[in-house]
Short mmCIF file of C-alpha atoms and ligand atoms in Angstrom, two decimals:
data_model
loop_
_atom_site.label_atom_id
_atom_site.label_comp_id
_atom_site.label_asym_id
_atom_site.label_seq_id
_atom_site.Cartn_x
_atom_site.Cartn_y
_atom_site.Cartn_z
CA UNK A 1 6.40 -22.71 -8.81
CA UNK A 2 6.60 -19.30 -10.39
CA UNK A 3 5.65 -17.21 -6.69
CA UNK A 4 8.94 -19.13 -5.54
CA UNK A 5 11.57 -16.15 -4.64
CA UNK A 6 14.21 -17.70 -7.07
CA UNK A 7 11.64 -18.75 -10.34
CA UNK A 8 13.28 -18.16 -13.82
CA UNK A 9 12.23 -16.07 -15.85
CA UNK A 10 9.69 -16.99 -18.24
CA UNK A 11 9.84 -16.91 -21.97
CA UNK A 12 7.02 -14.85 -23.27
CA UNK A 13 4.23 -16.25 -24.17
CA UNK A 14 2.92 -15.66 -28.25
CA UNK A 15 -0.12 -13.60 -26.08
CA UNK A 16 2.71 -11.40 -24.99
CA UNK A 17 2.59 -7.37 -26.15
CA UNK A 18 5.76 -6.13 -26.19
CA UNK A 19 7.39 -8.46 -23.80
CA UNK A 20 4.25 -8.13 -21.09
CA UNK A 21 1.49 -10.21 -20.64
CA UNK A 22 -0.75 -11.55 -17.83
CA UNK A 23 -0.75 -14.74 -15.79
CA UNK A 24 -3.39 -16.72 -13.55
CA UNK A 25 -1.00 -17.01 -10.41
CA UNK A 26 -3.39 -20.00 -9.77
CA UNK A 27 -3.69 -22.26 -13.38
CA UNK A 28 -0.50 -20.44 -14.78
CA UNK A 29 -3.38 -19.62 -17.91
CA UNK A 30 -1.52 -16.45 -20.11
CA UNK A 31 -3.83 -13.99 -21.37
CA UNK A 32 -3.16 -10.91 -23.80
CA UNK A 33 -2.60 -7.65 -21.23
CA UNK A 34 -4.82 -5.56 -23.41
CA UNK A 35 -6.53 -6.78 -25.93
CA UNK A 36 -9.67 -7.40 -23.16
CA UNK A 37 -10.99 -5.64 -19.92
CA UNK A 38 -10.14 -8.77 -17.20
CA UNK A 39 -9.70 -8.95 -13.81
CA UNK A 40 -9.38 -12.88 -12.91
CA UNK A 41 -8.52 -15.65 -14.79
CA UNK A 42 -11.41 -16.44 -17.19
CA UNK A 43 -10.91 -20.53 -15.95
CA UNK A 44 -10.47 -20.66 -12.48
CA UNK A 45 -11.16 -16.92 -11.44
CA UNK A 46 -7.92 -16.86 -9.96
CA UNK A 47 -5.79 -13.84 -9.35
CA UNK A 48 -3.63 -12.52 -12.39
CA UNK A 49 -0.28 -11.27 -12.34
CA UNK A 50 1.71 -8.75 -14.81
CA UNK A 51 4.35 -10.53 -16.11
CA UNK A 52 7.37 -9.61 -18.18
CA UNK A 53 9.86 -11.22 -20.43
CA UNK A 54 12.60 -8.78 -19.29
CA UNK A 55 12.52 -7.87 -15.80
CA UNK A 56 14.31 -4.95 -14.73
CA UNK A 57 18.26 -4.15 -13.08
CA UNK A 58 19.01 -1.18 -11.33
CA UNK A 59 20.84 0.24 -14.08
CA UNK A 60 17.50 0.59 -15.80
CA UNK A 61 15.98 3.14 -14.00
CA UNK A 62 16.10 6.95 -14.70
CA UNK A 63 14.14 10.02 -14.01
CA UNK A 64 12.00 10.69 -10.89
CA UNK A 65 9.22 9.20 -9.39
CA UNK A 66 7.06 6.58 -10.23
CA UNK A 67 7.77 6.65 -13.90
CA UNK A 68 11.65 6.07 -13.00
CA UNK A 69 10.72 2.62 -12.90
CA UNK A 70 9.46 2.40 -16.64
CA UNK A 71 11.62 -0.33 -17.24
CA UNK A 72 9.80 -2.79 -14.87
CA UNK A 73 6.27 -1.28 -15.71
CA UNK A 74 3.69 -1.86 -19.03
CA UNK A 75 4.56 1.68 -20.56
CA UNK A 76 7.20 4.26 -20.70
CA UNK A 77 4.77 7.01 -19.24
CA UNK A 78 1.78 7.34 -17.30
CA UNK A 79 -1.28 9.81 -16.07
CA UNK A 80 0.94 11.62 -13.64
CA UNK A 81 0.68 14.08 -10.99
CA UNK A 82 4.09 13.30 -10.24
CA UNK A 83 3.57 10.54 -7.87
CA UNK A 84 6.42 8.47 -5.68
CA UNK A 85 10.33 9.48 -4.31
CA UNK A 86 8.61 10.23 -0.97
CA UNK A 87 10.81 10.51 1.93
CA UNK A 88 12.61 8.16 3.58
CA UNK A 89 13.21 9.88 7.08
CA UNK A 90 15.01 9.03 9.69
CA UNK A 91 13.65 8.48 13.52
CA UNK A 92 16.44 8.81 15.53
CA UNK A 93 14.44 8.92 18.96
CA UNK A 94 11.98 6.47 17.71
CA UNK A 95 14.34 4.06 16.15
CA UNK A 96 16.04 4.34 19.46
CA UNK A 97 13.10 3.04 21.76
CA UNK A 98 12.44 0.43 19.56
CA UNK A 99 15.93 -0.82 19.63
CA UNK A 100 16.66 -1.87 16.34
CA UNK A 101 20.08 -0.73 14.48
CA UNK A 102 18.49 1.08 11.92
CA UNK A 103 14.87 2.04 11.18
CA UNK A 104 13.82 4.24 8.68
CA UNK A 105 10.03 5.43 7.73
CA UNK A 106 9.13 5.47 4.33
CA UNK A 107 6.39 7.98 3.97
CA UNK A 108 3.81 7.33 1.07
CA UNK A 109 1.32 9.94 2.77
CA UNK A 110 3.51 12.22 0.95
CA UNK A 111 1.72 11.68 -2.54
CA UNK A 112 0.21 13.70 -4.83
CA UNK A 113 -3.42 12.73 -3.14
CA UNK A 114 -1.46 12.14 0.46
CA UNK A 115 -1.56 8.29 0.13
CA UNK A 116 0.24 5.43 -1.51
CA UNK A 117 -2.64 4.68 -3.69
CA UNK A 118 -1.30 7.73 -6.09
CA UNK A 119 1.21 4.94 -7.47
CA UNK A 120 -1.27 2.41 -8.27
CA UNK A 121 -3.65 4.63 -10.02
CA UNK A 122 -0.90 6.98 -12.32
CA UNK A 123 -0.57 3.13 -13.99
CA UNK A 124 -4.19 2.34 -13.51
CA UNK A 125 -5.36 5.10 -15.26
CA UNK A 126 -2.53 4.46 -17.63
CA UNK A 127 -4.29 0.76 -18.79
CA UNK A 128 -7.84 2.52 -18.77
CA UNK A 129 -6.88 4.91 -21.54
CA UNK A 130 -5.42 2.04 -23.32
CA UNK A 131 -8.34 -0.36 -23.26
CA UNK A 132 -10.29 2.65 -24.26
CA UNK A 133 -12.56 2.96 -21.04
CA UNK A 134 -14.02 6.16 -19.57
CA UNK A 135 -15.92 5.37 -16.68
CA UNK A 136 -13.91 4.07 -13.54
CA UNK A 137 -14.98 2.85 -10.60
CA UNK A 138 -12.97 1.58 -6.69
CA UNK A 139 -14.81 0.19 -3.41
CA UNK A 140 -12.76 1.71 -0.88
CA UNK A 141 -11.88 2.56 2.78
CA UNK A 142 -10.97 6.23 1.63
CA UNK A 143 -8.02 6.75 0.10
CA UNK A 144 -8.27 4.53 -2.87
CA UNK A 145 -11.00 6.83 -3.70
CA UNK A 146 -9.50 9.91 -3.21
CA UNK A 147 -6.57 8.82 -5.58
CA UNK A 148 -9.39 7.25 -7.87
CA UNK A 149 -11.42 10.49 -8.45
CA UNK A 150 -7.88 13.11 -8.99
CA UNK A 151 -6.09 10.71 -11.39
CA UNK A 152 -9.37 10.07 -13.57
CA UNK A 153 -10.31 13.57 -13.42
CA UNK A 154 -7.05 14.35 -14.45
CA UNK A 155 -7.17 12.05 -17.57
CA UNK A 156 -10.70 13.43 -18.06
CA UNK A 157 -12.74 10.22 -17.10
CA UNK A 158 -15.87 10.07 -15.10
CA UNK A 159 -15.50 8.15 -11.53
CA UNK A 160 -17.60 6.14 -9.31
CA UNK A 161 -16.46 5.43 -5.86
CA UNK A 162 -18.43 3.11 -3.39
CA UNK A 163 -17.75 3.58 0.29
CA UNK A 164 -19.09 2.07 3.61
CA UNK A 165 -21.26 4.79 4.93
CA UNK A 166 -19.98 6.39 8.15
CA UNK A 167 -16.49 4.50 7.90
CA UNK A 168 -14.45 6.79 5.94
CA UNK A 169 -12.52 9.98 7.26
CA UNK A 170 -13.32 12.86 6.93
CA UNK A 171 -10.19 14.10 4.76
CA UNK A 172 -10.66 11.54 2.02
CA UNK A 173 -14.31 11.86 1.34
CA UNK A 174 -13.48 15.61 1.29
CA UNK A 175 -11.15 14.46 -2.25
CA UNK A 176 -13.15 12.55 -3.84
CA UNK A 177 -15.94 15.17 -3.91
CA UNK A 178 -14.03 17.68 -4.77
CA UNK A 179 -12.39 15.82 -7.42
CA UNK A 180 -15.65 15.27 -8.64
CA UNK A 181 -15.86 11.81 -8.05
CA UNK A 182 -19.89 10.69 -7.98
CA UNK A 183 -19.65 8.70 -3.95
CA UNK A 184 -22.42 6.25 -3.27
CA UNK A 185 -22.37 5.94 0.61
CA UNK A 186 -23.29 1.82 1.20
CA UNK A 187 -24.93 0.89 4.11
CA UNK A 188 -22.45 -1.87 4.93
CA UNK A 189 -18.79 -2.26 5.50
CA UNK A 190 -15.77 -2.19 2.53
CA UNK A 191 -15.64 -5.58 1.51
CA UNK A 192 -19.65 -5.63 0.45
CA UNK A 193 -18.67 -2.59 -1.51
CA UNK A 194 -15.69 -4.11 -3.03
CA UNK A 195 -18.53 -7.19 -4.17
CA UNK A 196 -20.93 -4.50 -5.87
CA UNK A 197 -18.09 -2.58 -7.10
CA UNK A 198 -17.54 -6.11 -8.51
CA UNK A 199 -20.79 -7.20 -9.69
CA UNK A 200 -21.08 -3.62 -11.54
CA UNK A 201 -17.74 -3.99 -13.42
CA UNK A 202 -18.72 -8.01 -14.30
CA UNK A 203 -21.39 -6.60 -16.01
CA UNK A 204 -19.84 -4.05 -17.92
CA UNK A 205 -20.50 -1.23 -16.27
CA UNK A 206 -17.20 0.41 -15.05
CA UNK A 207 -13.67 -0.41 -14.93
CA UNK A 208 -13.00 -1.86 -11.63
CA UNK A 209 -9.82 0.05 -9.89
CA UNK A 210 -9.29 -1.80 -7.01
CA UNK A 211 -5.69 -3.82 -5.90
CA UNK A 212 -7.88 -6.60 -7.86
CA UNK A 213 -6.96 -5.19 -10.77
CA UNK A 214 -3.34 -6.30 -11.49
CA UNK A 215 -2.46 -3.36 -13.02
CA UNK A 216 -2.75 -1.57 -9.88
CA UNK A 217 -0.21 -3.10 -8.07
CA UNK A 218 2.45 -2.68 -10.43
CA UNK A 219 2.74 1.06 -9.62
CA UNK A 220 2.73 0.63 -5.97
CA UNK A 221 5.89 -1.92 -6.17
CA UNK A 222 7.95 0.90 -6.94
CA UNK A 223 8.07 1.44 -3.20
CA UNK A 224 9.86 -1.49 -3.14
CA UNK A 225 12.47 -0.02 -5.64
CA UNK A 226 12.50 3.30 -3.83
CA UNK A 227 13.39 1.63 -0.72
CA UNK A 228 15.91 -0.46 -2.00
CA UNK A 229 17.77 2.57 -3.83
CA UNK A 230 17.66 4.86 -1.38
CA UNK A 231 18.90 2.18 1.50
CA UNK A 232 21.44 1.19 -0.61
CA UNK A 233 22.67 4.88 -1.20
CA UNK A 234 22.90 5.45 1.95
CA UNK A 235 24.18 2.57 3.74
CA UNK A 236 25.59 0.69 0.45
CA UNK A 237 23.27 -2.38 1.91
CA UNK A 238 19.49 -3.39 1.77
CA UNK A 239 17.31 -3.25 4.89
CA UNK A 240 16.67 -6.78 6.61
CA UNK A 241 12.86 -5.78 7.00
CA UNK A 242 10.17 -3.99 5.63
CA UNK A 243 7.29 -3.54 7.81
CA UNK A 244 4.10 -2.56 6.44
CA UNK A 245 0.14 -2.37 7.42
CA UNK A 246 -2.35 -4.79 5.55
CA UNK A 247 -6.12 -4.29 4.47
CA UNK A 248 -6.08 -5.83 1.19
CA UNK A 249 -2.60 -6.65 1.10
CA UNK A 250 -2.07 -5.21 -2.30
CA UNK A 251 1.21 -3.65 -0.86
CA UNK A 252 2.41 -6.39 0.28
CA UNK A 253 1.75 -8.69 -2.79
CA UNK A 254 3.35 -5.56 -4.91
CA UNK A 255 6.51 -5.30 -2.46
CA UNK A 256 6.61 -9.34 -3.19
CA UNK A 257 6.94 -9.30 -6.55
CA UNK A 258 9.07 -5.94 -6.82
CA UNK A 259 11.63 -8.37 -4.85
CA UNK A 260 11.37 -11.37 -7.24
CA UNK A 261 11.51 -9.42 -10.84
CA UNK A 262 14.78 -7.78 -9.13
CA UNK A 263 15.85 -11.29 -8.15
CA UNK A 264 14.73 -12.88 -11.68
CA UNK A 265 16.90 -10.13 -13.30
CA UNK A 266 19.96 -10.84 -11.02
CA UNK A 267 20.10 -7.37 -9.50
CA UNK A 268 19.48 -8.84 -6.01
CA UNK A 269 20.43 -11.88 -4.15
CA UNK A 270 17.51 -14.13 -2.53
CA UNK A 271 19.23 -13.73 0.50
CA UNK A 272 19.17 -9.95 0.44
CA UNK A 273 15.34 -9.83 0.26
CA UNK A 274 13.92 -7.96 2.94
CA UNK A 275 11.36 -9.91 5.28
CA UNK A 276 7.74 -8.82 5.00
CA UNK A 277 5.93 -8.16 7.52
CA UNK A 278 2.49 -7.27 7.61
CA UNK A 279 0.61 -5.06 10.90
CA UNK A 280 -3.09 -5.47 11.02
CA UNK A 281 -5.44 -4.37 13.66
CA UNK A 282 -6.90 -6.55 16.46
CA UNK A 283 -10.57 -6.56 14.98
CA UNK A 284 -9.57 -6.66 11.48
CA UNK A 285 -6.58 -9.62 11.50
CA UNK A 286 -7.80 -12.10 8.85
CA UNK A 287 -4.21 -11.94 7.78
CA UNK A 288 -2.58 -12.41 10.43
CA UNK A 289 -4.90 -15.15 11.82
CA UNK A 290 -3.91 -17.04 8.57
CA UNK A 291 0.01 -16.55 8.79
CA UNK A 292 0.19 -17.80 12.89
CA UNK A 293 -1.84 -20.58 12.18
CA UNK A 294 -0.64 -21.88 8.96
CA UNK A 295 -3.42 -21.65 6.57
CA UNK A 296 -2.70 -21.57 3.24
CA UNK A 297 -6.11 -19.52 2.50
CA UNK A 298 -7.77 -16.48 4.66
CA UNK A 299 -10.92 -16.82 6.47
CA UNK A 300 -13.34 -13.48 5.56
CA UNK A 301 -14.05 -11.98 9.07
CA UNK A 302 -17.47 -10.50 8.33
CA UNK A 303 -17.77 -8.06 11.76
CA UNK A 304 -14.12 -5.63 11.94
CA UNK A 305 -13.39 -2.64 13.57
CA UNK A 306 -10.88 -0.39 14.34
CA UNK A 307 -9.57 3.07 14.80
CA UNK A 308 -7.84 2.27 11.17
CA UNK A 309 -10.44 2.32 9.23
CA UNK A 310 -7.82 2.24 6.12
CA UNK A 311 -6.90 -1.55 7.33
CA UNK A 312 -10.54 -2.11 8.35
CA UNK A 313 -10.96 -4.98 5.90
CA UNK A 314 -12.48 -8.58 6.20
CA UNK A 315 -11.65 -10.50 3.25
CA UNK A 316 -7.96 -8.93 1.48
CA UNK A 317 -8.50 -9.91 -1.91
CA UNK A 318 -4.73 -10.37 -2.36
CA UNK A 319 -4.30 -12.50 0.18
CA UNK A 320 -2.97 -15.22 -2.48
CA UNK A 321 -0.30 -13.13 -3.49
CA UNK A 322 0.76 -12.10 -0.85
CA UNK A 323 1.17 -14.83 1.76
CA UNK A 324 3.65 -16.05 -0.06
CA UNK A 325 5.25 -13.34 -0.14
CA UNK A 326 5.16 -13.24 3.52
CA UNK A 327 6.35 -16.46 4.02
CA UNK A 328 9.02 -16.78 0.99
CA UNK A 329 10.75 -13.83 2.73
CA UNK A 330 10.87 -15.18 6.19
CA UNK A 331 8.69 -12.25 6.95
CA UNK A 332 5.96 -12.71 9.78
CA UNK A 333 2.18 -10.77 10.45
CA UNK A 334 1.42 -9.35 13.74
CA UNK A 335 -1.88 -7.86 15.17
CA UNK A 336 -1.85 -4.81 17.05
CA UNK A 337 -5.05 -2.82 19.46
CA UNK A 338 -6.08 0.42 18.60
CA UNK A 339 -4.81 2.08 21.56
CA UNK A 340 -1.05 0.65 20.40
CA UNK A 341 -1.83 2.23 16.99
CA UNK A 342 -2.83 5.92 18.45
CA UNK A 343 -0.04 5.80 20.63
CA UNK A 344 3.07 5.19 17.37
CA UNK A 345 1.06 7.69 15.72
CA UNK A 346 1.50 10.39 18.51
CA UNK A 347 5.27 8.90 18.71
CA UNK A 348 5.75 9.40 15.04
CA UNK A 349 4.05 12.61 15.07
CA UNK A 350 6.22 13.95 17.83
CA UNK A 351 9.13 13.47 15.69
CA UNK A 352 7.62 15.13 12.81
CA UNK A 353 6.55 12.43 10.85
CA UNK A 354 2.08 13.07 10.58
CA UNK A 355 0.64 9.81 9.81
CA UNK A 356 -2.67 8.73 9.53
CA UNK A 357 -3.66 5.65 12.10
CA UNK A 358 -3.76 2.64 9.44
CA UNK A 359 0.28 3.94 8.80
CA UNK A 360 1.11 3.87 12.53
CA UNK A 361 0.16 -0.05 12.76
CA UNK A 362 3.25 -0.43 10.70
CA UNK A 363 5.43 1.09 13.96
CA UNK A 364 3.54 -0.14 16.19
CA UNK A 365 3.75 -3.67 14.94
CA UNK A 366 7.35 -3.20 15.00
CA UNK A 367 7.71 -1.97 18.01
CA UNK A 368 5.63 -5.70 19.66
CA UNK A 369 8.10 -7.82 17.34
CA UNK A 370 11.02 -6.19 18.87
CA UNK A 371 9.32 -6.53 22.54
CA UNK A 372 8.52 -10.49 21.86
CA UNK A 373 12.29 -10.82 20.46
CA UNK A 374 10.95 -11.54 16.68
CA UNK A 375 12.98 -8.79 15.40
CA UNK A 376 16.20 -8.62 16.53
CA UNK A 377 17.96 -5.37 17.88
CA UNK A 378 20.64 -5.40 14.89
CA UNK A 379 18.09 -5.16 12.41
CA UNK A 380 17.67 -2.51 9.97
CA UNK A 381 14.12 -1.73 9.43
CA UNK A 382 12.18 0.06 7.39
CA UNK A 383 8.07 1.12 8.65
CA UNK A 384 6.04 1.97 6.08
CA UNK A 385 3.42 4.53 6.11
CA UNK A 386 0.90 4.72 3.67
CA UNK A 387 -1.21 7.75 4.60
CA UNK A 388 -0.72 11.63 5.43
CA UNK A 389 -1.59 12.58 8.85
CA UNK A 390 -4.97 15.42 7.33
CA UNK A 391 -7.01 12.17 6.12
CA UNK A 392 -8.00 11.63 9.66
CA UNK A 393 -8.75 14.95 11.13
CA UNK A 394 -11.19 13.75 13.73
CA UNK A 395 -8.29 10.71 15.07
CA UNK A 396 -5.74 13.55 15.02
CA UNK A 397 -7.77 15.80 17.31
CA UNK A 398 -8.94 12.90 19.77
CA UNK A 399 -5.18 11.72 19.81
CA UNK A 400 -3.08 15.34 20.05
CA UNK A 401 -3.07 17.94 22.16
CA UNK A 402 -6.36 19.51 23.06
CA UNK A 403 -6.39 23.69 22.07
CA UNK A 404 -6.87 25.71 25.58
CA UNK A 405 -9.06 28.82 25.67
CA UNK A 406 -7.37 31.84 26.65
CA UNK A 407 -8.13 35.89 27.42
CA UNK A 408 -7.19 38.05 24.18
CA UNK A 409 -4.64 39.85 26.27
CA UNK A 410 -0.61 39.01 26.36
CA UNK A 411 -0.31 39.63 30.38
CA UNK A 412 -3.34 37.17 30.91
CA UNK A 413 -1.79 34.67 28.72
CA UNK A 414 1.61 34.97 30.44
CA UNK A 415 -0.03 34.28 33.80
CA UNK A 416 -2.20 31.70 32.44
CA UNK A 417 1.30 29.80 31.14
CA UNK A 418 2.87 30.50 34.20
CA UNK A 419 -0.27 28.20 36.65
CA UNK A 420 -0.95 25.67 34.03
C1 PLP B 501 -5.05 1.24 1.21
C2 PLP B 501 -4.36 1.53 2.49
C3 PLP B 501 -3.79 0.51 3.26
C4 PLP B 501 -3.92 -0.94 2.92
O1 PLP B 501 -3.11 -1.34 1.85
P1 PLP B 501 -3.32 -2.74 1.15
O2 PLP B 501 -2.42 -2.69 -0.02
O3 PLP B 501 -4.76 -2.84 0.79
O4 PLP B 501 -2.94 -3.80 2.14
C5 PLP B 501 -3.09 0.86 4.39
N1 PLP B 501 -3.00 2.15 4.78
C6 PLP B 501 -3.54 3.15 4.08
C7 PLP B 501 -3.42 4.54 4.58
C8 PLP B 501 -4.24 2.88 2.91
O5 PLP B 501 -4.79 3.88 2.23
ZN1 ZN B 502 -6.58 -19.68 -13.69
#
């Protein structure tokens, strides 16, 4: 089966444009990548993939950024910002606690828009110019939104975002307006936005931006070729694990098939695929439910909640994607509370690394696998985290240090320091 880590290649189809062309991951159906606005197979409804007749080698890629990675994406250039080659820092103190051999923290909140989203959309965007759209649209949990409104404004489109009223922080509501984004606040939570988002781009309304869209997803697996290249370069190996937070699991389907194009193309070995493994919150784990018990399909959890409201999602659209990719990899999923959450972000934060709370599920996840023995302590790791500390004013208050009050006088102040 083609979501097998070691598929062939395929031969492109005659629907094929220039050696790319689009796939129902369920029926296998090929469709055209351009030649009509789609979003799901137009037999079965199934998910569709990008596919390409020559996937890419590490000797392919040049330049910086997202766009170094041309050579596994549908065009040489995009709607950029620049976007991607975010950090890759290293945690001594942290890595340390958790008491693995290496971990490293791959920081997408370093983006143009201060989220990992930036990757998905400078190819989004890309694919909306080309099927000649100009009105775009995203349900979203905040930051898909915020990426949304600066890349279409940037190409000069007109964007509609859709967001669960009262559930978004304040940072990324504050970018989509100013981006000029038009923001319909829904009295429900993300995933009935992501169904009217739906509905409206079924009927022709808008073009649908989600990690539905396949296109979408093919920016945002150039983390996985960041991580690889910079791991390599600096430890001439690949890391063992990649640990990542999951609301839609669009990363984690995109990380998935980063790995298998590389392994298609013979630039990596199946064994030296890194193990996904997905964090989700206590009151929003449809994911992991799914991966401890087995199922081969996610039940929607209509009622979530947490501090995270990034990963506060009920029904991840890509779930079909990416539990295989989960599972393929050896990888696992892991639930974590909110308090664990607040308390890797104030970790992370400590060593300089500001995170938003959906991003500090990643370390905290880790952090349980390594307690339950799940990940070993000669594992290199990577975390992911996908969003920049200012999206969440209000958690970073309620979880940092509280400002004190003092006299406007320096001798005051030094007595003040002095009793307290
Ligand atoms: C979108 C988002 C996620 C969830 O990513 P998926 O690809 O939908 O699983 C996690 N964290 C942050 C900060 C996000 O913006
Ligand atoms: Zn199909």
């Amino acid at each position: 089966m083609s979501f097998d880590l070691t598929a062939a290649t395929p031969a492109a189809p005659a629907v094929a444009d220039d050696g790319v062309w689009l796939a129902c991951i369920e029926c296998g159906e090929q469709f055209a990548p351009f030649s009509a606005i789609r979003y799901t197979c137009d037999h079965c409804d199934g998910l569709l993939e990008v596919r390409y007749a020559d996937p890419p080698t590490f000797d392919d890629f040049e330049g910086r950024g997202v766009w170094r990675y041309a050579a596994g994406l549908p065009f040489a250039e995009g709607v950029t910002l620049p976007e991607g080659d975010t950090p890759l820092h290293r945690v001594p103190r942290l890595e340390e606690s958790v008491g693995v051999d290496t971990l490293r923290i791959k920081h997408e909140g370093m983006n143009p828009t201060g989220s990992f989203k930036d990757r998905g959309m400078t190819v989004g965007v890309r694919v909306a110019r080309e099927l000649g759209v100009d009105r775009l649209a995203c349900a979203s949990t905040g930051n898909t939104s915020a990426a949304l409104a600066a890349y279409g404004g940037r190409a000069g489109m007109a964007t509609l975002v859709l967001l669960p009223a009262g559930k978004v922080a304040a940072g990324k509501i504050a970018q989509a307006a100013l981006h000029d984004a038009r923001i319909l606040e829904v009295d429900g939570n993300f995933d009935d936005c992501l169904d009217i988002v739906q509905n409206l781009a079924a009927r022709g309304e808008v073009y649908l931006l989600n990690s539905l869209n396949p296109f979408r997803l093919e920016g945002q697996k150039t983390i996985g070729f960041e991580i690889l290249e910079a791991f390599r370069d600096d430890y001439g190996r690949f890391p063992d694990r990649i640990v990542l937070p999951v609301g839609n699991a669009g990363n984690t389907a995109a990380l998935y098939k980063c790995f298998r194009e590389l392994v298609q193309s013979g630039a990596l070995d199946p064994e030296q695929v890194p193990k996904l493994t997905g964090v989700q919150a206590e009151g929003a784990a449809p994911m992991v439910e799914a991966v401890q018990e087995g199922n081969d399909t996610v039940r929607r959890w209509d009622d979530v909640e947490t501090i995270a409201t990034a990963i506060r999602i009920g029904n991840p659209v890509n779930a079909p994607k990416a539990l295989p990719g989960i599972r393929n990899t050896g990888g696992t999923a892991v639930a974590v509370s909110d308090e664990e959450i607040t308390d890797a972000q104030r970790t992370l934060a400590r060593e300089g690394v500001g995170v938003e709370p959906a991003s500090a599920a990643s370390v905290a996840g880790l952090r349980k696998l390594r307690d339950s023995g799940v990940v070993d302590a000669d594992e290199d790791v990577v975390c992911l985290t996908t969003g920049h500390l200012l999206k969440d004013p209000d958690a970073a208050f309620a979880a940092g240090n509280k400002p004190e009050s003092v006299p406007n006088d320096t001798d005051e102040i030094l007595t003040y320091l002095a009793e307290n």
